[in-house]
mmCIF file with all atom_site columns, N, CA and C in Angstrom:
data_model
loop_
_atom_site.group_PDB
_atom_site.id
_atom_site.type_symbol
_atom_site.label_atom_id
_atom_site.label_alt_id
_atom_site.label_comp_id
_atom_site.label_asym_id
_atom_site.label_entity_id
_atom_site.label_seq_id
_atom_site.pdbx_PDB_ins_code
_atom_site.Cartn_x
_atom_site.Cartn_y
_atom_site.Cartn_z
_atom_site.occupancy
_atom_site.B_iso_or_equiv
_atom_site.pdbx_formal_charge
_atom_site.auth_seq_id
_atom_site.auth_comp_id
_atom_site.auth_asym_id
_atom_site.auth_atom_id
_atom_site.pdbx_PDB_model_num
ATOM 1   N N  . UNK Y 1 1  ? 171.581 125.484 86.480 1.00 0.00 ? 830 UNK Y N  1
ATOM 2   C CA . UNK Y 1 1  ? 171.481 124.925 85.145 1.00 0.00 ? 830 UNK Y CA 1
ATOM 3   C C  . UNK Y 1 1  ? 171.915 123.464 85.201 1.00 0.00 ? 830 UNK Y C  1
ATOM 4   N N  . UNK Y 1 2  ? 170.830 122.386 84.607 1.00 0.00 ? 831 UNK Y N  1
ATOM 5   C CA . UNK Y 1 2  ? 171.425 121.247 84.854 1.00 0.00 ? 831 UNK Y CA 1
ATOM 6   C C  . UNK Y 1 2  ? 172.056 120.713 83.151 1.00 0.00 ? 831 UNK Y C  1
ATOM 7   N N  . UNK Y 1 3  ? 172.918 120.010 83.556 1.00 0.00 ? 832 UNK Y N  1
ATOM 8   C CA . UNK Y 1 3  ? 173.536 119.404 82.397 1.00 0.00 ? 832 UNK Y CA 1
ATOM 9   C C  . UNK Y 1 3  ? 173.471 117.771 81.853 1.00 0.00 ? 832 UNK Y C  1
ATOM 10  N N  . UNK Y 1 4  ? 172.113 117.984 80.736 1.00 0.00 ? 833 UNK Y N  1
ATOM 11  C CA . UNK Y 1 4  ? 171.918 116.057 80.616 1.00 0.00 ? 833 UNK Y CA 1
ATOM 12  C C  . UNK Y 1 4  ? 173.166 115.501 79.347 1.00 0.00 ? 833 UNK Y C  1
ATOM 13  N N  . UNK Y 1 5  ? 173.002 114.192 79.733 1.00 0.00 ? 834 UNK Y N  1
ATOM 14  C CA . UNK Y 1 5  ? 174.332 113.571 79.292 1.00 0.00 ? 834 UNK Y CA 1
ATOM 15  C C  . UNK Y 1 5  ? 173.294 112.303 78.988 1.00 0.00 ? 834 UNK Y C  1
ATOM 16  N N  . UNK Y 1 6  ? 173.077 111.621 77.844 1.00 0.00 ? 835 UNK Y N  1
ATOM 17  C CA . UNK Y 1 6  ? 172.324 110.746 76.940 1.00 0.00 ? 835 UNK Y CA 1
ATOM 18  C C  . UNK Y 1 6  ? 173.645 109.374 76.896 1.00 0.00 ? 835 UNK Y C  1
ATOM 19  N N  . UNK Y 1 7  ? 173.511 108.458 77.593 1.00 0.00 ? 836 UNK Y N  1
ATOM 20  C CA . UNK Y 1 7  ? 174.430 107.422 77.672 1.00 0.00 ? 836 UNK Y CA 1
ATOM 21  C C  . UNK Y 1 7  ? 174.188 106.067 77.010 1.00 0.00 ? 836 UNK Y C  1
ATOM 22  N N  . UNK Y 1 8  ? 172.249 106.100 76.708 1.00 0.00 ? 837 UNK Y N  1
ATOM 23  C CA . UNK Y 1 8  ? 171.781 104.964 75.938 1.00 0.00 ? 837 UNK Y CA 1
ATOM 24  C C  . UNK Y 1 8  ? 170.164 105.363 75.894 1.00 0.00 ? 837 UNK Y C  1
ATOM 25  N N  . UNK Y 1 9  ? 170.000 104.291 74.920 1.00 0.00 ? 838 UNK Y N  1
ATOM 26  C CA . UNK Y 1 9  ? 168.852 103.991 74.681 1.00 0.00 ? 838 UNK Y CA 1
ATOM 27  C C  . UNK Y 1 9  ? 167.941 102.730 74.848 1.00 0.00 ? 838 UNK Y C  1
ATOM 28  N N  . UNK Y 1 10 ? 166.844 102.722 74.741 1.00 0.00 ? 839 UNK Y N  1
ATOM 29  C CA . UNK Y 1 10 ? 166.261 101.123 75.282 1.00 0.00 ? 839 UNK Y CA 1
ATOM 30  C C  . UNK Y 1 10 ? 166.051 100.725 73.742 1.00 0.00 ? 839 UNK Y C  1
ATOM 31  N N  . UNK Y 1 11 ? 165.760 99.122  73.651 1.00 0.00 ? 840 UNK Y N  1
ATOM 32  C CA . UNK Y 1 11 ? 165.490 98.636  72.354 1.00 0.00 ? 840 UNK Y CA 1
ATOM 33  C C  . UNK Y 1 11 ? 163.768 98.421  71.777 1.00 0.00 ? 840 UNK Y C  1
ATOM 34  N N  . UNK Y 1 12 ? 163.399 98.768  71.156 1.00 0.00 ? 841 UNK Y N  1
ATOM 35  C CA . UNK Y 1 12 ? 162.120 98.699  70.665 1.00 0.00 ? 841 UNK Y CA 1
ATOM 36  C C  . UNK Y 1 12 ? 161.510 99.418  71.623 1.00 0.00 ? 841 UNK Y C  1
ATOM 37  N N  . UNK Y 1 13 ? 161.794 100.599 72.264 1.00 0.00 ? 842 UNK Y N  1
ATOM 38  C CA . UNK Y 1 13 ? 160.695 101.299 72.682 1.00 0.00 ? 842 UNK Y CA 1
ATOM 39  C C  . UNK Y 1 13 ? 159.930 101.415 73.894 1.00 0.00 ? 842 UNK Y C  1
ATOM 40  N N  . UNK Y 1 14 ? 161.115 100.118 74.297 1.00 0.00 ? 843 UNK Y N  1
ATOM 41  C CA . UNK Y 1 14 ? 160.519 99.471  75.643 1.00 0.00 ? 843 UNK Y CA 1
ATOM 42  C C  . UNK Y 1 14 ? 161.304 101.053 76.976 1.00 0.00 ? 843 UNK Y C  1
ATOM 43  N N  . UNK Y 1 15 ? 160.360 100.670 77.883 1.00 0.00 ? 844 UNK Y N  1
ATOM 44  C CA . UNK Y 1 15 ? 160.624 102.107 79.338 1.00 0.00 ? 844 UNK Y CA 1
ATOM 45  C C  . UNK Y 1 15 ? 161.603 101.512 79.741 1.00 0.00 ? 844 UNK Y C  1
ATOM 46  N N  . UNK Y 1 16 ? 162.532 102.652 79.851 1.00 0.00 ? 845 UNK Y N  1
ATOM 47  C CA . UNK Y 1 16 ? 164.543 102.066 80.744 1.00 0.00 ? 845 UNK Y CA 1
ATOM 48  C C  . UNK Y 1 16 ? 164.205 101.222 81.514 1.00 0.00 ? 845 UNK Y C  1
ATOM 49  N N  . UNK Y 1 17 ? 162.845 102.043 82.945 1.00 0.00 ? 846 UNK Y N  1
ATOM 50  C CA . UNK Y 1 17 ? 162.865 101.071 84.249 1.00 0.00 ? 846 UNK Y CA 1
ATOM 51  C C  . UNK Y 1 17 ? 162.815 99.414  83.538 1.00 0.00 ? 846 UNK Y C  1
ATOM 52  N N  . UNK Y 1 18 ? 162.369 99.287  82.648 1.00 0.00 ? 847 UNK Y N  1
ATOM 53  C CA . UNK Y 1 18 ? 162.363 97.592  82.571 1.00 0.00 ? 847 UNK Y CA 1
ATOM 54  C C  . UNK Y 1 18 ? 163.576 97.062  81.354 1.00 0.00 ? 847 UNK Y C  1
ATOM 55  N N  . UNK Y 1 19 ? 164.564 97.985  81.532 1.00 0.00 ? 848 UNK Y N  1
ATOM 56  C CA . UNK Y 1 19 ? 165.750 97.386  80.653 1.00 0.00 ? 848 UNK Y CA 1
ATOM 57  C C  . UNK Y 1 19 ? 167.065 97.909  80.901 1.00 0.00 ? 848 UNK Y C  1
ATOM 58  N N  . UNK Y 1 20 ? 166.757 96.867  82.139 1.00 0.00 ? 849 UNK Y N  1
ATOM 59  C CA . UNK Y 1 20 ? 168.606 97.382  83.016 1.00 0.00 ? 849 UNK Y CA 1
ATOM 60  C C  . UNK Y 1 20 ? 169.755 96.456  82.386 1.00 0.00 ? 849 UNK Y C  1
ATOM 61  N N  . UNK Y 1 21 ? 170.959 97.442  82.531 1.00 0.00 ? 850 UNK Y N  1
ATOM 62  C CA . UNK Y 1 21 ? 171.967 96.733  81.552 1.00 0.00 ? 850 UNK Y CA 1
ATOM 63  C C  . UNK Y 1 21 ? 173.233 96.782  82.749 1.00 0.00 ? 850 UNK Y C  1
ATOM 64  N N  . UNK Y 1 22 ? 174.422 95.877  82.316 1.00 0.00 ? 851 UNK Y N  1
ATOM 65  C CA . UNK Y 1 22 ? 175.369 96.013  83.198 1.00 0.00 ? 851 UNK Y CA 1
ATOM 66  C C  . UNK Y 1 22 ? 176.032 96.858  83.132 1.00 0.00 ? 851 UNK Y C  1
ATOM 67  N N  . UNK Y 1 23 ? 176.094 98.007  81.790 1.00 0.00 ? 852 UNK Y N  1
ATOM 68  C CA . UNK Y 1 23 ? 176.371 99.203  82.244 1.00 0.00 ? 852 UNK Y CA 1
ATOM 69  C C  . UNK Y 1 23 ? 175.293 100.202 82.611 1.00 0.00 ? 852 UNK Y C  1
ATOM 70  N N  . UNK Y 1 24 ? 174.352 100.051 83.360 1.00 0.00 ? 853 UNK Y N  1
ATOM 71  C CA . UNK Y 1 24 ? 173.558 101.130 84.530 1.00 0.00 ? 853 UNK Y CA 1
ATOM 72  C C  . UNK Y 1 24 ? 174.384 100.404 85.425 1.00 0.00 ? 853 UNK Y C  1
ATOM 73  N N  . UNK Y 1 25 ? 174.445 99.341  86.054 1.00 0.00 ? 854 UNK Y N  1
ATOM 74  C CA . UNK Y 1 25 ? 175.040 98.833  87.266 1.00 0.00 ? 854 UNK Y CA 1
ATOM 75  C C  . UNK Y 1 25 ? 176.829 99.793  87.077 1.00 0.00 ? 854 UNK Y C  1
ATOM 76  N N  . UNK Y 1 26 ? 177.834 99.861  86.115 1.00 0.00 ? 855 UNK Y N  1
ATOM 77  C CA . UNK Y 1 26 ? 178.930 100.347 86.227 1.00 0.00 ? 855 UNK Y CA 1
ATOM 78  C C  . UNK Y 1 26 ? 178.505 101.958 86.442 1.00 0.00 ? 855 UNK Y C  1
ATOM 79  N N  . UNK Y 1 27 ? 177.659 102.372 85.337 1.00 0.00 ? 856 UNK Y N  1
ATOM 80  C CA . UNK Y 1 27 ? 177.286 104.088 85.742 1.00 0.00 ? 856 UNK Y CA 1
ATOM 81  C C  . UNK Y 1 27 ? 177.162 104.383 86.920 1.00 0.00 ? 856 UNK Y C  1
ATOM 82  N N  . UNK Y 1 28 ? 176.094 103.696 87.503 1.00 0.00 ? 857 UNK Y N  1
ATOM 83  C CA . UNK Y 1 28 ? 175.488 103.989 89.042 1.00 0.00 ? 857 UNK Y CA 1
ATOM 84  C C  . UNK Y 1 28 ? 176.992 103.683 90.012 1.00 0.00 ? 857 UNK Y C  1
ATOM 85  N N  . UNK Y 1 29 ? 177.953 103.034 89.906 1.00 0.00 ? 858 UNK Y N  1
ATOM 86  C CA . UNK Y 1 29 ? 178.661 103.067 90.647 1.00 0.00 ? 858 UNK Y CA 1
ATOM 87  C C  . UNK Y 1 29 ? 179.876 104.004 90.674 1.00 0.00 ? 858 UNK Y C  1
ATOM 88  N N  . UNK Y 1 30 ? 180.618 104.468 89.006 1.00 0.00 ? 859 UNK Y N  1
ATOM 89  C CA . UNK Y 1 30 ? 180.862 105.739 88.753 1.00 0.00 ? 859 UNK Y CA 1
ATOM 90  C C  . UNK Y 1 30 ? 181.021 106.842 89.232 1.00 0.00 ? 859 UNK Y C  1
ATOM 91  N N  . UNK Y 1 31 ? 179.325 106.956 89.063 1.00 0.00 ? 860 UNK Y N  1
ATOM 92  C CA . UNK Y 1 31 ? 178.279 107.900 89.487 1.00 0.00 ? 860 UNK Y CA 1
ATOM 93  C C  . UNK Y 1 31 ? 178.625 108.557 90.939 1.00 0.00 ? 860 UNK Y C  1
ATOM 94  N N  . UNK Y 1 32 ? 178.963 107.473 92.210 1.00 0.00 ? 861 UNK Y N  1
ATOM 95  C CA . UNK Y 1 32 ? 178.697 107.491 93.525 1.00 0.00 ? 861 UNK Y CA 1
ATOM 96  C C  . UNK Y 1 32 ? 180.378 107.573 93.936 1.00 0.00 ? 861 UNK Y C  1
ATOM 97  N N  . UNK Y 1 33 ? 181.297 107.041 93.197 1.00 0.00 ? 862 UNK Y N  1
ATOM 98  C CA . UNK Y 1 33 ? 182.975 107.379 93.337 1.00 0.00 ? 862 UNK Y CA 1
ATOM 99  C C  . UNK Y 1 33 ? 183.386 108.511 92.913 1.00 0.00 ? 862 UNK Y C  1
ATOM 100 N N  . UNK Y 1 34 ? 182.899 108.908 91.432 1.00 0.00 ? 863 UNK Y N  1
ATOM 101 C CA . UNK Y 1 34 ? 183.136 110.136 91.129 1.00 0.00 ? 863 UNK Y CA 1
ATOM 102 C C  . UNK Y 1 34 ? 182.584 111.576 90.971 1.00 0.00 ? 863 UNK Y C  1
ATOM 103 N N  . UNK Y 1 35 ? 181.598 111.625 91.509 1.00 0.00 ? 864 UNK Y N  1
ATOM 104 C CA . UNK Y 1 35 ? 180.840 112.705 91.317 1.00 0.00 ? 864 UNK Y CA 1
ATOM 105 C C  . UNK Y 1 35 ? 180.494 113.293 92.307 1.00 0.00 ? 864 UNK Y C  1
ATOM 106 N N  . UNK Y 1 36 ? 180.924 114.762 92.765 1.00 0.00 ? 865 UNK Y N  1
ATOM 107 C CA . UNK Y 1 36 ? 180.789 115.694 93.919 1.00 0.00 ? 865 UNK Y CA 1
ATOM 108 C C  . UNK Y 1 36 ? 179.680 116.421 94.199 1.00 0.00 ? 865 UNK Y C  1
ATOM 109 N N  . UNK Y 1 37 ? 179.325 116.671 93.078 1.00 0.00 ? 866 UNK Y N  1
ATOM 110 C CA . UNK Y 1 37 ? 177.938 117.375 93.084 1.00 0.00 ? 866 UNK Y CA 1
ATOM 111 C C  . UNK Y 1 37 ? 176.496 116.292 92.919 1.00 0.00 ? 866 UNK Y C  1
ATOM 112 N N  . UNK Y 1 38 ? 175.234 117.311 93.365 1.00 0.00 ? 867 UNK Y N  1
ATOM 113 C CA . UNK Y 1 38 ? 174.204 116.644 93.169 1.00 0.00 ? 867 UNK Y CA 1
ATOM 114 C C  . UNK Y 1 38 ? 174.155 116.405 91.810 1.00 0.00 ? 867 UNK Y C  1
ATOM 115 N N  . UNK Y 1 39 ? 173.142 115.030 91.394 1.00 0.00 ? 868 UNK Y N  1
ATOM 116 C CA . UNK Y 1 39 ? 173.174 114.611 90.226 1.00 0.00 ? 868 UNK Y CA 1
ATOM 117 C C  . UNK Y 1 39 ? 172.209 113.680 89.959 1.00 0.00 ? 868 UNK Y C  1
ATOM 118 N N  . UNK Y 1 40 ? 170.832 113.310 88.838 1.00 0.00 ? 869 UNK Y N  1
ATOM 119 C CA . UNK Y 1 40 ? 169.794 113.115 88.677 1.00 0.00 ? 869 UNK Y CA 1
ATOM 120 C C  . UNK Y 1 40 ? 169.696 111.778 87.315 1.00 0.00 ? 869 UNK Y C  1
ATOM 121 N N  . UNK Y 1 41 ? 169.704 110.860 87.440 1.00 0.00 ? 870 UNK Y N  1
ATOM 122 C CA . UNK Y 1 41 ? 169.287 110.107 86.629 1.00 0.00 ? 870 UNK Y CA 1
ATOM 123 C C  . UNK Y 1 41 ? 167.722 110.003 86.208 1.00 0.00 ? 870 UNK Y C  1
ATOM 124 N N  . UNK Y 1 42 ? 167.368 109.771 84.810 1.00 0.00 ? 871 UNK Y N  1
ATOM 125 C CA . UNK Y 1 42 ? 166.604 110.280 83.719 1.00 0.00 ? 871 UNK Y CA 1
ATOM 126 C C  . UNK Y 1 42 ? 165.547 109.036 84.726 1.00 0.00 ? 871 UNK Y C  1
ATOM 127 N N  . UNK Y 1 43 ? 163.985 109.415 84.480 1.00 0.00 ? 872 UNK Y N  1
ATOM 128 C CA . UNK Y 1 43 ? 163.277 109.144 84.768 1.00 0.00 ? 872 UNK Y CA 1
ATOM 129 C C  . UNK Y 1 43 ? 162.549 107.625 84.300 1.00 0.00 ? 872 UNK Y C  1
ATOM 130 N N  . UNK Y 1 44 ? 162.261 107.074 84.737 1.00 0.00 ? 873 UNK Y N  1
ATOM 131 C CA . UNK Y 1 44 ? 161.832 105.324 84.137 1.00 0.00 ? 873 UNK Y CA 1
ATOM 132 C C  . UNK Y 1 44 ? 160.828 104.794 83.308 1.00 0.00 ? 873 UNK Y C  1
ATOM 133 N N  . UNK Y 1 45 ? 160.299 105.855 82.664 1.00 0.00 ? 874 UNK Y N  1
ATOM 134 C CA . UNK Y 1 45 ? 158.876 106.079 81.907 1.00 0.00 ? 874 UNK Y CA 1
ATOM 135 C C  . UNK Y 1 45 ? 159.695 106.080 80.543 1.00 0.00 ? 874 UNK Y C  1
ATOM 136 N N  . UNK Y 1 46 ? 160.902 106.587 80.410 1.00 0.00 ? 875 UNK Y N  1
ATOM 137 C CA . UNK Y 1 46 ? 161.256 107.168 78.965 1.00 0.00 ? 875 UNK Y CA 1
ATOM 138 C C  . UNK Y 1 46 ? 162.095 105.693 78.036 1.00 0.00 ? 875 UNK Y C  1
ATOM 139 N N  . UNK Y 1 47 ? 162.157 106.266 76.787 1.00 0.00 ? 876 UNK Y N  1
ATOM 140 C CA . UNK Y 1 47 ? 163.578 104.891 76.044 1.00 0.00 ? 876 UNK Y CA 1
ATOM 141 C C  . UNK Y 1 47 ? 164.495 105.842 76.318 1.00 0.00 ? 876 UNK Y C  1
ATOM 142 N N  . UNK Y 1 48 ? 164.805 106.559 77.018 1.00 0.00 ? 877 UNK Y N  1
ATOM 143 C CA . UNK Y 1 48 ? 166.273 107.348 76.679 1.00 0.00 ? 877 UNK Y CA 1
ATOM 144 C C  . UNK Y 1 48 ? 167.045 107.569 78.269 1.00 0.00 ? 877 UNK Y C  1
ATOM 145 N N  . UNK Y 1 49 ? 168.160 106.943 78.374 1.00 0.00 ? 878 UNK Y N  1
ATOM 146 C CA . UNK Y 1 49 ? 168.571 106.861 79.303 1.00 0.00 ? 878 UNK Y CA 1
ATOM 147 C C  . UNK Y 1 49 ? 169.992 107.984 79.384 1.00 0.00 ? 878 UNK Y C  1
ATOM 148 N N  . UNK Y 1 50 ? 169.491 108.683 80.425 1.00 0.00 ? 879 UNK Y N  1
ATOM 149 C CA . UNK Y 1 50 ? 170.547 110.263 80.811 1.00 0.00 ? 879 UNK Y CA 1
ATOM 150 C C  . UNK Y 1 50 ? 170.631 110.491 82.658 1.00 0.00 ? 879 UNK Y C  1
ATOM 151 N N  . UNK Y 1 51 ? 171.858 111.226 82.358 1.00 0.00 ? 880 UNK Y N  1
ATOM 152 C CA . UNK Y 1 51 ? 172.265 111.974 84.062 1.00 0.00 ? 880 UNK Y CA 1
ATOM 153 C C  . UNK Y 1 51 ? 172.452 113.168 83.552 1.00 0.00 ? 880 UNK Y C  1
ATOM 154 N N  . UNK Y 1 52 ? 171.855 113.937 84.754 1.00 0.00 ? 881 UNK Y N  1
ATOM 155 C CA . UNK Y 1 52 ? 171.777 115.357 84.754 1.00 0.00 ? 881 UNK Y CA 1
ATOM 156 C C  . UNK Y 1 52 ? 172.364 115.900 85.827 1.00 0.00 ? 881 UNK Y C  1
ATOM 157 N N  . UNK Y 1 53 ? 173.780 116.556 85.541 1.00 0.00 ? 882 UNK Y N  1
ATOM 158 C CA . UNK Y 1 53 ? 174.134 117.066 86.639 1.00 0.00 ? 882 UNK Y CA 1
ATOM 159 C C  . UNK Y 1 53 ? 174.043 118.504 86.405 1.00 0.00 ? 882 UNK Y C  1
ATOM 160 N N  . UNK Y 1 54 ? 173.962 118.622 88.579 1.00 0.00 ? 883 UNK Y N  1
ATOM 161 C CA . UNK Y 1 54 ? 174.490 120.257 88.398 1.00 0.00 ? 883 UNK Y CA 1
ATOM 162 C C  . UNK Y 1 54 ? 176.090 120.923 88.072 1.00 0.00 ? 883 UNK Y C  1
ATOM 163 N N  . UNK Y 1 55 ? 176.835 120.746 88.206 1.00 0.00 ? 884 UNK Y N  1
ATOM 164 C CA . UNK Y 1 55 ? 178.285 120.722 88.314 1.00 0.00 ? 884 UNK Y CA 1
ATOM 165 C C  . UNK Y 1 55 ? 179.154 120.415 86.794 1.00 0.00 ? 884 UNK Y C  1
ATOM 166 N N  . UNK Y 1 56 ? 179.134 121.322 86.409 1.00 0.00 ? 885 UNK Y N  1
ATOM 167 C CA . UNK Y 1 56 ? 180.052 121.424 84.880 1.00 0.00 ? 885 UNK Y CA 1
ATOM 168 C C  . UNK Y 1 56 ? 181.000 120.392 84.608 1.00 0.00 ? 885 UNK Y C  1
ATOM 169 N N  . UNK Y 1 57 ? 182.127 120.293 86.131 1.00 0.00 ? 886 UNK Y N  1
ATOM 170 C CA . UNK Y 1 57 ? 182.965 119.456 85.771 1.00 0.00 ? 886 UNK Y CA 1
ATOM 171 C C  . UNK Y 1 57 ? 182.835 117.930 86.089 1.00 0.00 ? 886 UNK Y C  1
ATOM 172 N N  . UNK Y 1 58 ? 181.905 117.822 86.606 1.00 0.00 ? 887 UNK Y N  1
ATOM 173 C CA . UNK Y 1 58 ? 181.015 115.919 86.667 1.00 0.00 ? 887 UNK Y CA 1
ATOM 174 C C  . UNK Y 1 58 ? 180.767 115.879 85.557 1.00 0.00 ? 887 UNK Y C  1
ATOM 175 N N  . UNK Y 1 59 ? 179.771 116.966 85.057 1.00 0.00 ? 888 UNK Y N  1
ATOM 176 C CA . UNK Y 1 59 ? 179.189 116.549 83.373 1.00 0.00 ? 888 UNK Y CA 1
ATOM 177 C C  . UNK Y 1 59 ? 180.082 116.012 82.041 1.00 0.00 ? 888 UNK Y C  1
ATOM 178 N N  . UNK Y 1 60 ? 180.810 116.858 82.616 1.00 0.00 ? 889 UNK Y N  1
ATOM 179 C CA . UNK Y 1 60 ? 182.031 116.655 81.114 1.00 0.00 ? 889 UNK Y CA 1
ATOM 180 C C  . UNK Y 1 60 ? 182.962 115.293 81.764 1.00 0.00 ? 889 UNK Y C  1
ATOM 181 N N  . UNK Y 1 61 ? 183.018 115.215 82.545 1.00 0.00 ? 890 UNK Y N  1
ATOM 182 C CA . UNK Y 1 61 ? 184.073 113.594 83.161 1.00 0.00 ? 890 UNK Y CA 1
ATOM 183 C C  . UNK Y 1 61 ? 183.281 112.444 82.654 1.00 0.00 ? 890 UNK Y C  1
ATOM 184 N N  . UNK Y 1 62 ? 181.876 112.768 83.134 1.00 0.00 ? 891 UNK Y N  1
ATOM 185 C CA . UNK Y 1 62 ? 180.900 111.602 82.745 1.00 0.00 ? 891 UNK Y CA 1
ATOM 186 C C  . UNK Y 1 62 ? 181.208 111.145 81.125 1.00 0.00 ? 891 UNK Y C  1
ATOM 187 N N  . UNK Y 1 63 ? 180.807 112.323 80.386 1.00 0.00 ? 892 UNK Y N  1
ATOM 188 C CA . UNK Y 1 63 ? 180.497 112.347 78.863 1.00 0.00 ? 892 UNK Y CA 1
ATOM 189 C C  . UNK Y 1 63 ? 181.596 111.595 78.357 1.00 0.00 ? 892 UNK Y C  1
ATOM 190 N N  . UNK Y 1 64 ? 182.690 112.418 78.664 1.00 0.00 ? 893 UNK Y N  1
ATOM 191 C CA . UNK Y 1 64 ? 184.116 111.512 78.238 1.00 0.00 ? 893 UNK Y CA 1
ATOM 192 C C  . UNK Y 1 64 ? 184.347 110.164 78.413 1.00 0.00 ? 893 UNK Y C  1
ATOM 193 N N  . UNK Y 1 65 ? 183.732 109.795 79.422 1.00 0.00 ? 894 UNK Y N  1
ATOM 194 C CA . UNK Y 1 65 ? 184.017 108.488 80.170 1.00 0.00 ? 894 UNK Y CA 1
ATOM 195 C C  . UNK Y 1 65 ? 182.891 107.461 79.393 1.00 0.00 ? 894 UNK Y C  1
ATOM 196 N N  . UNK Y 1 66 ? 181.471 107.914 79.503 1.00 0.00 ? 895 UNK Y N  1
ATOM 197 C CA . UNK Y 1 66 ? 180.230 106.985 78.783 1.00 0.00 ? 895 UNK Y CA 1
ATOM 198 C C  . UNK Y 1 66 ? 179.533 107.345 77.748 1.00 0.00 ? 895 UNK Y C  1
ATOM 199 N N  . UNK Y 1 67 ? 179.482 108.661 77.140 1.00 0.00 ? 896 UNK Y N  1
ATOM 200 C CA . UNK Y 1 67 ? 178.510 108.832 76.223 1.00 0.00 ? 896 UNK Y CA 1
ATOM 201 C C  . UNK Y 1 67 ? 179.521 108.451 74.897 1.00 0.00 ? 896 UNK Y C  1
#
């Protein structure tokens, strides 16, 4: 069961891949210090920017921490 976690959104509609912010650069690094389990950032087509983990207790550290 994966667990998505919604951390932002893009502005006017525009696709994430073309609206990187300096917090994707802090997430992604987060991401790679704190997190034990496998874990899936939201696809580059969408406005809605999420991580999907497998691991209950990444999910809920994340949420607390960015959403």
């Amino acid at each position: 069961v994966l667990h998505k976690v919604v951390y932002a959104h893009t502005v006017d509609g525009v696709q994430s891949m073309w609206q990187i912010s300096y917090k994707d650069y802090l997430i992604a690094n987060w991401l790679e210090e704190n997190c034990k389990h496998p874990y899936y950032h939201s696809p580059g087509y969408l406005t809605e920017k999420f991580i999907e983990f497998e691991c209950d207790k990444d999910a809920l550290l994340f949420a607390l921490k960015w959403s």
